[in-house]
Amino acid sequence: MINSSEELETGQAAPDFALPDATGTVRRLSDHRGGPVIVYFYPAAFTPGCTTEACDFRENLASFQSAGYTVLGISPDPVSRIAEFAEAEQLAFPLLSDEDAQVARAWGAWGQKTVAGRTFDGLIRSTAVVDDEGRVAVLEYNVDPNGHVGRLREQLGL
């Protein structure tokens, strides 16, 4: 795992970031201090698992928001690609572009993975819930996109 990153642990401060969203506006985790934030990392827009997960977040967004949560999706896709994805899937929450994967690495969401029999370094589907003080409250790596949002809602008591 040459380019792997070290996983975060619950209770530690979440690494801040400054990434462009689908409109090119830079978003920072620290802008959301004072309220809980769900940060989910997905490998690539328009792939089956990523589309399933994004649409599940879209369908459950109101319940997250009514409980005070902000949802942010991060991928290594360029801004133009996440803009197309957000529009095509009618996603009403910010998707952020981490093209150099520096944020994914800082959050432990980058490492060795195997897809279709091919092993390579890439983004590991991961989700973190950051509390209102900026600490990691919930953390899951190697997320199965099928049913993930429902399991997360249950874990958060929503």
PDB file of C-alpha atoms in Angstrom:
ATOM      1  CA  MET A   1       0.000   0.000   0.000  1.00  0.00           C
ATOM      2  CA  ILE A   2       2.432   2.609  -1.214  1.00  0.00           C
ATOM      3  CA  ASN A   3       0.026   5.543  -1.314  1.00  0.00           C
ATOM      4  CA  SER A   4      -2.315   4.432   1.468  1.00  0.00           C
ATOM      5  CA  SER A   5      -3.404   6.788   4.165  1.00  0.00           C
ATOM      6  CA  GLU A   6      -3.802   6.287   7.879  1.00  0.00           C
ATOM      7  CA  GLU A   7      -7.369   5.812   9.060  1.00  0.00           C
ATOM      8  CA  LEU A   8      -8.927   8.336  11.404  1.00  0.00           C
ATOM      9  CA  GLU A   9     -10.288   7.333  14.788  1.00  0.00           C
ATOM     10  CA  THR A  10     -13.464   8.394  16.522  1.00  0.00           C
ATOM     11  CA  GLY A  11     -12.911  11.216  18.971  1.00  0.00           C
ATOM     12  CA  GLN A  12     -10.103  12.865  17.045  1.00  0.00           C
ATOM     13  CA  ALA A  13     -10.388  16.251  15.369  1.00  0.00           C
ATOM     14  CA  ALA A  14     -11.585  15.919  11.781  1.00  0.00           C
ATOM     15  CA  PRO A  15      -9.056  17.334   9.306  1.00  0.00           C
ATOM     16  CA  ASP A  16     -10.327  20.581   7.826  1.00  0.00           C
ATOM     17  CA  PHE A  17     -10.446  20.973   4.061  1.00  0.00           C
ATOM     18  CA  ALA A  18     -11.093  23.580   1.386  1.00  0.00           C
ATOM     19  CA  LEU A  19     -12.506  22.000  -1.783  1.00  0.00           C
ATOM     20  CA  PRO A  20     -14.510  23.328  -4.734  1.00  0.00           C
ATOM     21  CA  ASP A  21     -18.117  22.255  -5.107  1.00  0.00           C
ATOM     22  CA  ALA A  22     -19.976  21.660  -8.369  1.00  0.00           C
ATOM     23  CA  THR A  23     -20.202  25.429  -8.956  1.00  0.00           C
ATOM     24  CA  GLY A  24     -16.526  26.039  -8.167  1.00  0.00           C
ATOM     25  CA  THR A  25     -17.319  27.620  -4.783  1.00  0.00           C
ATOM     26  CA  VAL A  26     -14.777  26.560  -2.158  1.00  0.00           C
ATOM     27  CA  ARG A  27     -16.346  24.784   0.810  1.00  0.00           C
ATOM     28  CA  ARG A  28     -14.603  24.206   4.141  1.00  0.00           C
ATOM     29  CA  LEU A  29     -15.499  21.750   6.862  1.00  0.00           C
ATOM     30  CA  SER A  30     -14.825  24.501   9.407  1.00  0.00           C
ATOM     31  CA  ASP A  31     -17.666  26.550   7.850  1.00  0.00           C
ATOM     32  CA  HIS A  32     -20.048  24.015   9.398  1.00  0.00           C
ATOM     33  CA  ARG A  33     -18.678  24.135  12.947  1.00  0.00           C
ATOM     34  CA  GLY A  34     -21.550  24.298  15.419  1.00  0.00           C
ATOM     35  CA  GLY A  35     -23.584  21.589  13.699  1.00  0.00           C
ATOM     36  CA  PRO A  36     -22.992  17.950  12.790  1.00  0.00           C
ATOM     37  CA  VAL A  37     -21.731  17.092   9.314  1.00  0.00           C
ATOM     38  CA  ILE A  38     -21.851  13.828   7.380  1.00  0.00           C
ATOM     39  CA  VAL A  39     -18.806  13.595   5.112  1.00  0.00           C
ATOM     40  CA  TYR A  40     -18.932  10.716   2.677  1.00  0.00           C
ATOM     41  CA  PHE A  41     -16.232   9.755   0.204  1.00  0.00           C
ATOM     42  CA  TYR A  42     -17.276   8.057  -3.037  1.00  0.00           C
ATOM     43  CA  PRO A  43     -14.928   6.736  -5.748  1.00  0.00           C
ATOM     44  CA  ALA A  44     -16.484   8.070  -8.964  1.00  0.00           C
ATOM     45  CA  ALA A  45     -19.596   9.849 -10.204  1.00  0.00           C
ATOM     46  CA  PHE A  46     -21.997   7.903 -12.412  1.00  0.00           C
ATOM     47  CA  THR A  47     -20.801   4.456 -11.261  1.00  0.00           C
ATOM     48  CA  PRO A  48     -23.517   2.115  -9.967  1.00  0.00           C
ATOM     49  CA  GLY A  49     -22.536   2.058  -6.277  1.00  0.00           C
ATOM     50  CA  CYS A  50     -21.839   5.787  -6.132  1.00  0.00           C
ATOM     51  CA  THR A  51     -25.135   6.597  -7.827  1.00  0.00           C
ATOM     52  CA  THR A  52     -27.017   4.313  -5.410  1.00  0.00           C
ATOM     53  CA  GLU A  53     -25.371   5.962  -2.408  1.00  0.00           C
ATOM     54  CA  ALA A  54     -25.858   9.537  -3.673  1.00  0.00           C
ATOM     55  CA  CYS A  55     -29.519   8.905  -4.479  1.00  0.00           C
ATOM     56  CA  ASP A  56     -30.050   7.357  -1.031  1.00  0.00           C
ATOM     57  CA  PHE A  57     -28.597  10.496   0.550  1.00  0.00           C
ATOM     58  CA  ARG A  58     -30.856  12.588  -1.732  1.00  0.00           C
ATOM     59  CA  GLU A  59     -33.957  10.616  -0.714  1.00  0.00           C
ATOM     60  CA  ASN A  60     -33.112  10.914   2.998  1.00  0.00           C
ATOM     61  CA  LEU A  61     -31.741  14.465   2.947  1.00  0.00           C
ATOM     62  CA  ALA A  62     -34.796  16.014   4.616  1.00  0.00           C
ATOM     63  CA  SER A  63     -34.524  13.680   7.623  1.00  0.00           C
ATOM     64  CA  PHE A  64     -30.816  14.460   8.006  1.00  0.00           C
ATOM     65  CA  GLN A  65     -31.406  18.199   7.659  1.00  0.00           C
ATOM     66  CA  SER A  66     -34.335  18.229  10.081  1.00  0.00           C
ATOM     67  CA  ALA A  67     -32.013  16.629  12.651  1.00  0.00           C
ATOM     68  CA  GLY A  68     -29.451  19.367  11.966  1.00  0.00           C
ATOM     69  CA  TYR A  69     -27.017  17.410   9.769  1.00  0.00           C
ATOM     70  CA  THR A  70     -25.233  18.801   6.726  1.00  0.00           C
ATOM     71  CA  VAL A  71     -24.303  16.222   4.048  1.00  0.00           C
ATOM     72  CA  LEU A  72     -21.127  16.639   1.963  1.00  0.00           C
ATOM     73  CA  GLY A  73     -19.994  14.159  -0.705  1.00  0.00           C
ATOM     74  CA  ILE A  74     -16.329  14.071  -1.782  1.00  0.00           C
ATOM     75  CA  SER A  75     -14.760  12.334  -4.777  1.00  0.00           C
ATOM     76  CA  PRO A  76     -11.622  12.663  -6.884  1.00  0.00           C
ATOM     77  CA  ASP A  77     -13.785  13.686  -9.851  1.00  0.00           C
ATOM     78  CA  PRO A  78     -13.144  17.104 -11.434  1.00  0.00           C
ATOM     79  CA  VAL A  79     -15.629  19.921 -10.785  1.00  0.00           C
ATOM     80  CA  SER A  80     -17.212  19.521 -14.237  1.00  0.00           C
ATOM     81  CA  ARG A  81     -17.942  15.833 -13.586  1.00  0.00           C
ATOM     82  CA  ILE A  82     -19.503  16.391 -10.160  1.00  0.00           C
ATOM     83  CA  ALA A  83     -21.603  19.205 -11.642  1.00  0.00           C
ATOM     84  CA  GLU A  84     -22.943  16.805 -14.298  1.00  0.00           C
ATOM     85  CA  PHE A  85     -23.577  14.136 -11.650  1.00  0.00           C
ATOM     86  CA  ALA A  86     -25.363  16.542  -9.276  1.00  0.00           C
ATOM     87  CA  GLU A  87     -27.589  17.784 -12.089  1.00  0.00           C
ATOM     88  CA  ALA A  88     -28.331  14.344 -13.555  1.00  0.00           C
ATOM     89  CA  GLU A  89     -29.259  12.869 -10.172  1.00  0.00           C
ATOM     90  CA  GLN A  90     -30.896  16.073  -8.808  1.00  0.00           C
ATOM     91  CA  LEU A  91     -28.612  16.114  -5.765  1.00  0.00           C
ATOM     92  CA  ALA A  92     -29.440  19.029  -3.458  1.00  0.00           C
ATOM     93  CA  PHE A  93     -26.397  18.685  -1.215  1.00  0.00           C
ATOM     94  CA  PRO A  94     -22.821  19.744  -2.026  1.00  0.00           C
ATOM     95  CA  LEU A  95     -20.486  17.428  -3.888  1.00  0.00           C
ATOM     96  CA  LEU A  96     -16.837  18.409  -3.571  1.00  0.00           C
ATOM     97  CA  SER A  97     -13.914  17.791  -5.914  1.00  0.00           C
ATOM     98  CA  ASP A  98     -10.729  16.321  -4.383  1.00  0.00           C
ATOM     99  CA  GLU A  99      -8.829  15.750  -7.642  1.00  0.00           C
ATOM    100  CA  ASP A 100      -5.420  15.243  -6.032  1.00  0.00           C
ATOM    101  CA  ALA A 101      -6.967  13.060  -3.291  1.00  0.00           C
ATOM    102  CA  GLN A 102      -5.171  14.998  -0.560  1.00  0.00           C
ATOM    103  CA  VAL A 103      -8.329  15.250   1.546  1.00  0.00           C
ATOM    104  CA  ALA A 104      -9.137  11.565   1.015  1.00  0.00           C
ATOM    105  CA  ARG A 105      -5.609  10.710   2.182  1.00  0.00           C
ATOM    106  CA  ALA A 106      -5.924  12.994   5.240  1.00  0.00           C
ATOM    107  CA  TRP A 107      -9.176  11.258   6.168  1.00  0.00           C
ATOM    108  CA  GLY A 108      -7.847   7.709   5.672  1.00  0.00           C
ATOM    109  CA  ALA A 109     -10.063   7.153   2.641  1.00  0.00           C
ATOM    110  CA  TRP A 110      -7.276   6.363   0.168  1.00  0.00           C
ATOM    111  CA  GLY A 111      -5.550   3.020  -0.167  1.00  0.00           C
ATOM    112  CA  GLN A 112      -5.241  -0.291  -1.885  1.00  0.00           C
ATOM    113  CA  LYS A 113      -8.442  -1.768  -3.259  1.00  0.00           C
ATOM    114  CA  THR A 114      -9.440  -4.516  -5.648  1.00  0.00           C
ATOM    115  CA  VAL A 115     -12.152  -4.033  -8.256  1.00  0.00           C
ATOM    116  CA  ALA A 116     -12.977  -6.644 -10.902  1.00  0.00           C
ATOM    117  CA  GLY A 117      -9.819  -8.580 -10.050  1.00  0.00           C
ATOM    118  CA  ARG A 118      -7.557  -5.541 -10.467  1.00  0.00           C
ATOM    119  CA  THR A 119      -5.671  -4.169  -7.431  1.00  0.00           C
ATOM    120  CA  PHE A 120      -4.717  -0.505  -7.333  1.00  0.00           C
ATOM    121  CA  ASP A 121      -4.559   2.533  -5.047  1.00  0.00           C
ATOM    122  CA  GLY A 122      -7.756   4.528  -5.032  1.00  0.00           C
ATOM    123  CA  LEU A 123     -10.541   6.075  -3.006  1.00  0.00           C
ATOM    124  CA  ILE A 124     -12.064   3.771  -0.396  1.00  0.00           C
ATOM    125  CA  ARG A 125     -15.787   4.399   0.058  1.00  0.00           C
ATOM    126  CA  SER A 126     -15.986   5.865   3.554  1.00  0.00           C
ATOM    127  CA  THR A 127     -18.322   7.894   5.745  1.00  0.00           C
ATOM    128  CA  ALA A 128     -17.623  10.035   8.791  1.00  0.00           C
ATOM    129  CA  VAL A 129     -19.978  11.974  10.999  1.00  0.00           C
ATOM    130  CA  VAL A 130     -18.315  15.041  12.480  1.00  0.00           C
ATOM    131  CA  ASP A 131     -19.890  16.499  15.609  1.00  0.00           C
ATOM    132  CA  ASP A 132     -20.606  20.169  16.210  1.00  0.00           C
ATOM    133  CA  GLU A 133     -17.155  20.633  17.789  1.00  0.00           C
ATOM    134  CA  GLY A 134     -15.338  19.219  14.742  1.00  0.00           C
ATOM    135  CA  ARG A 135     -14.562  15.782  16.175  1.00  0.00           C
ATOM    136  CA  VAL A 136     -15.130  12.470  14.423  1.00  0.00           C
ATOM    137  CA  ALA A 137     -18.174  10.905  16.104  1.00  0.00           C
ATOM    138  CA  VAL A 138     -18.945   8.026  13.699  1.00  0.00           C
ATOM    139  CA  LEU A 139     -16.596   6.473  11.184  1.00  0.00           C
ATOM    140  CA  GLU A 140     -16.922   3.671   8.656  1.00  0.00           C
ATOM    141  CA  TYR A 141     -14.465   2.545   5.983  1.00  0.00           C
ATOM    142  CA  ASN A 142     -15.129   0.118   3.092  1.00  0.00           C
ATOM    143  CA  VAL A 143     -18.796   1.061   3.063  1.00  0.00           C
ATOM    144  CA  ASP A 144     -21.260  -1.101   1.156  1.00  0.00           C
ATOM    145  CA  PRO A 145     -23.375   1.473  -0.706  1.00  0.00           C
ATOM    146  CA  ASN A 146     -26.447  -0.740  -0.681  1.00  0.00           C
ATOM    147  CA  GLY A 147     -28.450   0.202   2.406  1.00  0.00           C
ATOM    148  CA  HIS A 148     -25.646   2.338   3.829  1.00  0.00           C
ATOM    149  CA  VAL A 149     -27.745   5.483   4.286  1.00  0.00           C
ATOM    150  CA  GLY A 150     -30.485   3.528   6.062  1.00  0.00           C
ATOM    151  CA  ARG A 151     -27.926   1.943   8.401  1.00  0.00           C
ATOM    152  CA  LEU A 152     -26.420   5.378   9.069  1.00  0.00           C
ATOM    153  CA  ARG A 153     -29.838   6.869   9.857  1.00  0.00           C
ATOM    154  CA  GLU A 154     -30.485   4.016  12.274  1.00  0.00           C
ATOM    155  CA  GLN A 155     -27.086   4.490  13.915  1.00  0.00           C
ATOM    156  CA  LEU A 156     -27.817   8.212  14.335  1.00  0.00           C
ATOM    157  CA  GLY A 157     -31.299   7.509  15.717  1.00  0.00           C
ATOM    158  CA  LEU A 158     -33.150   9.187  12.834  1.00  0.00           C
TER     159      LEU A 158
END
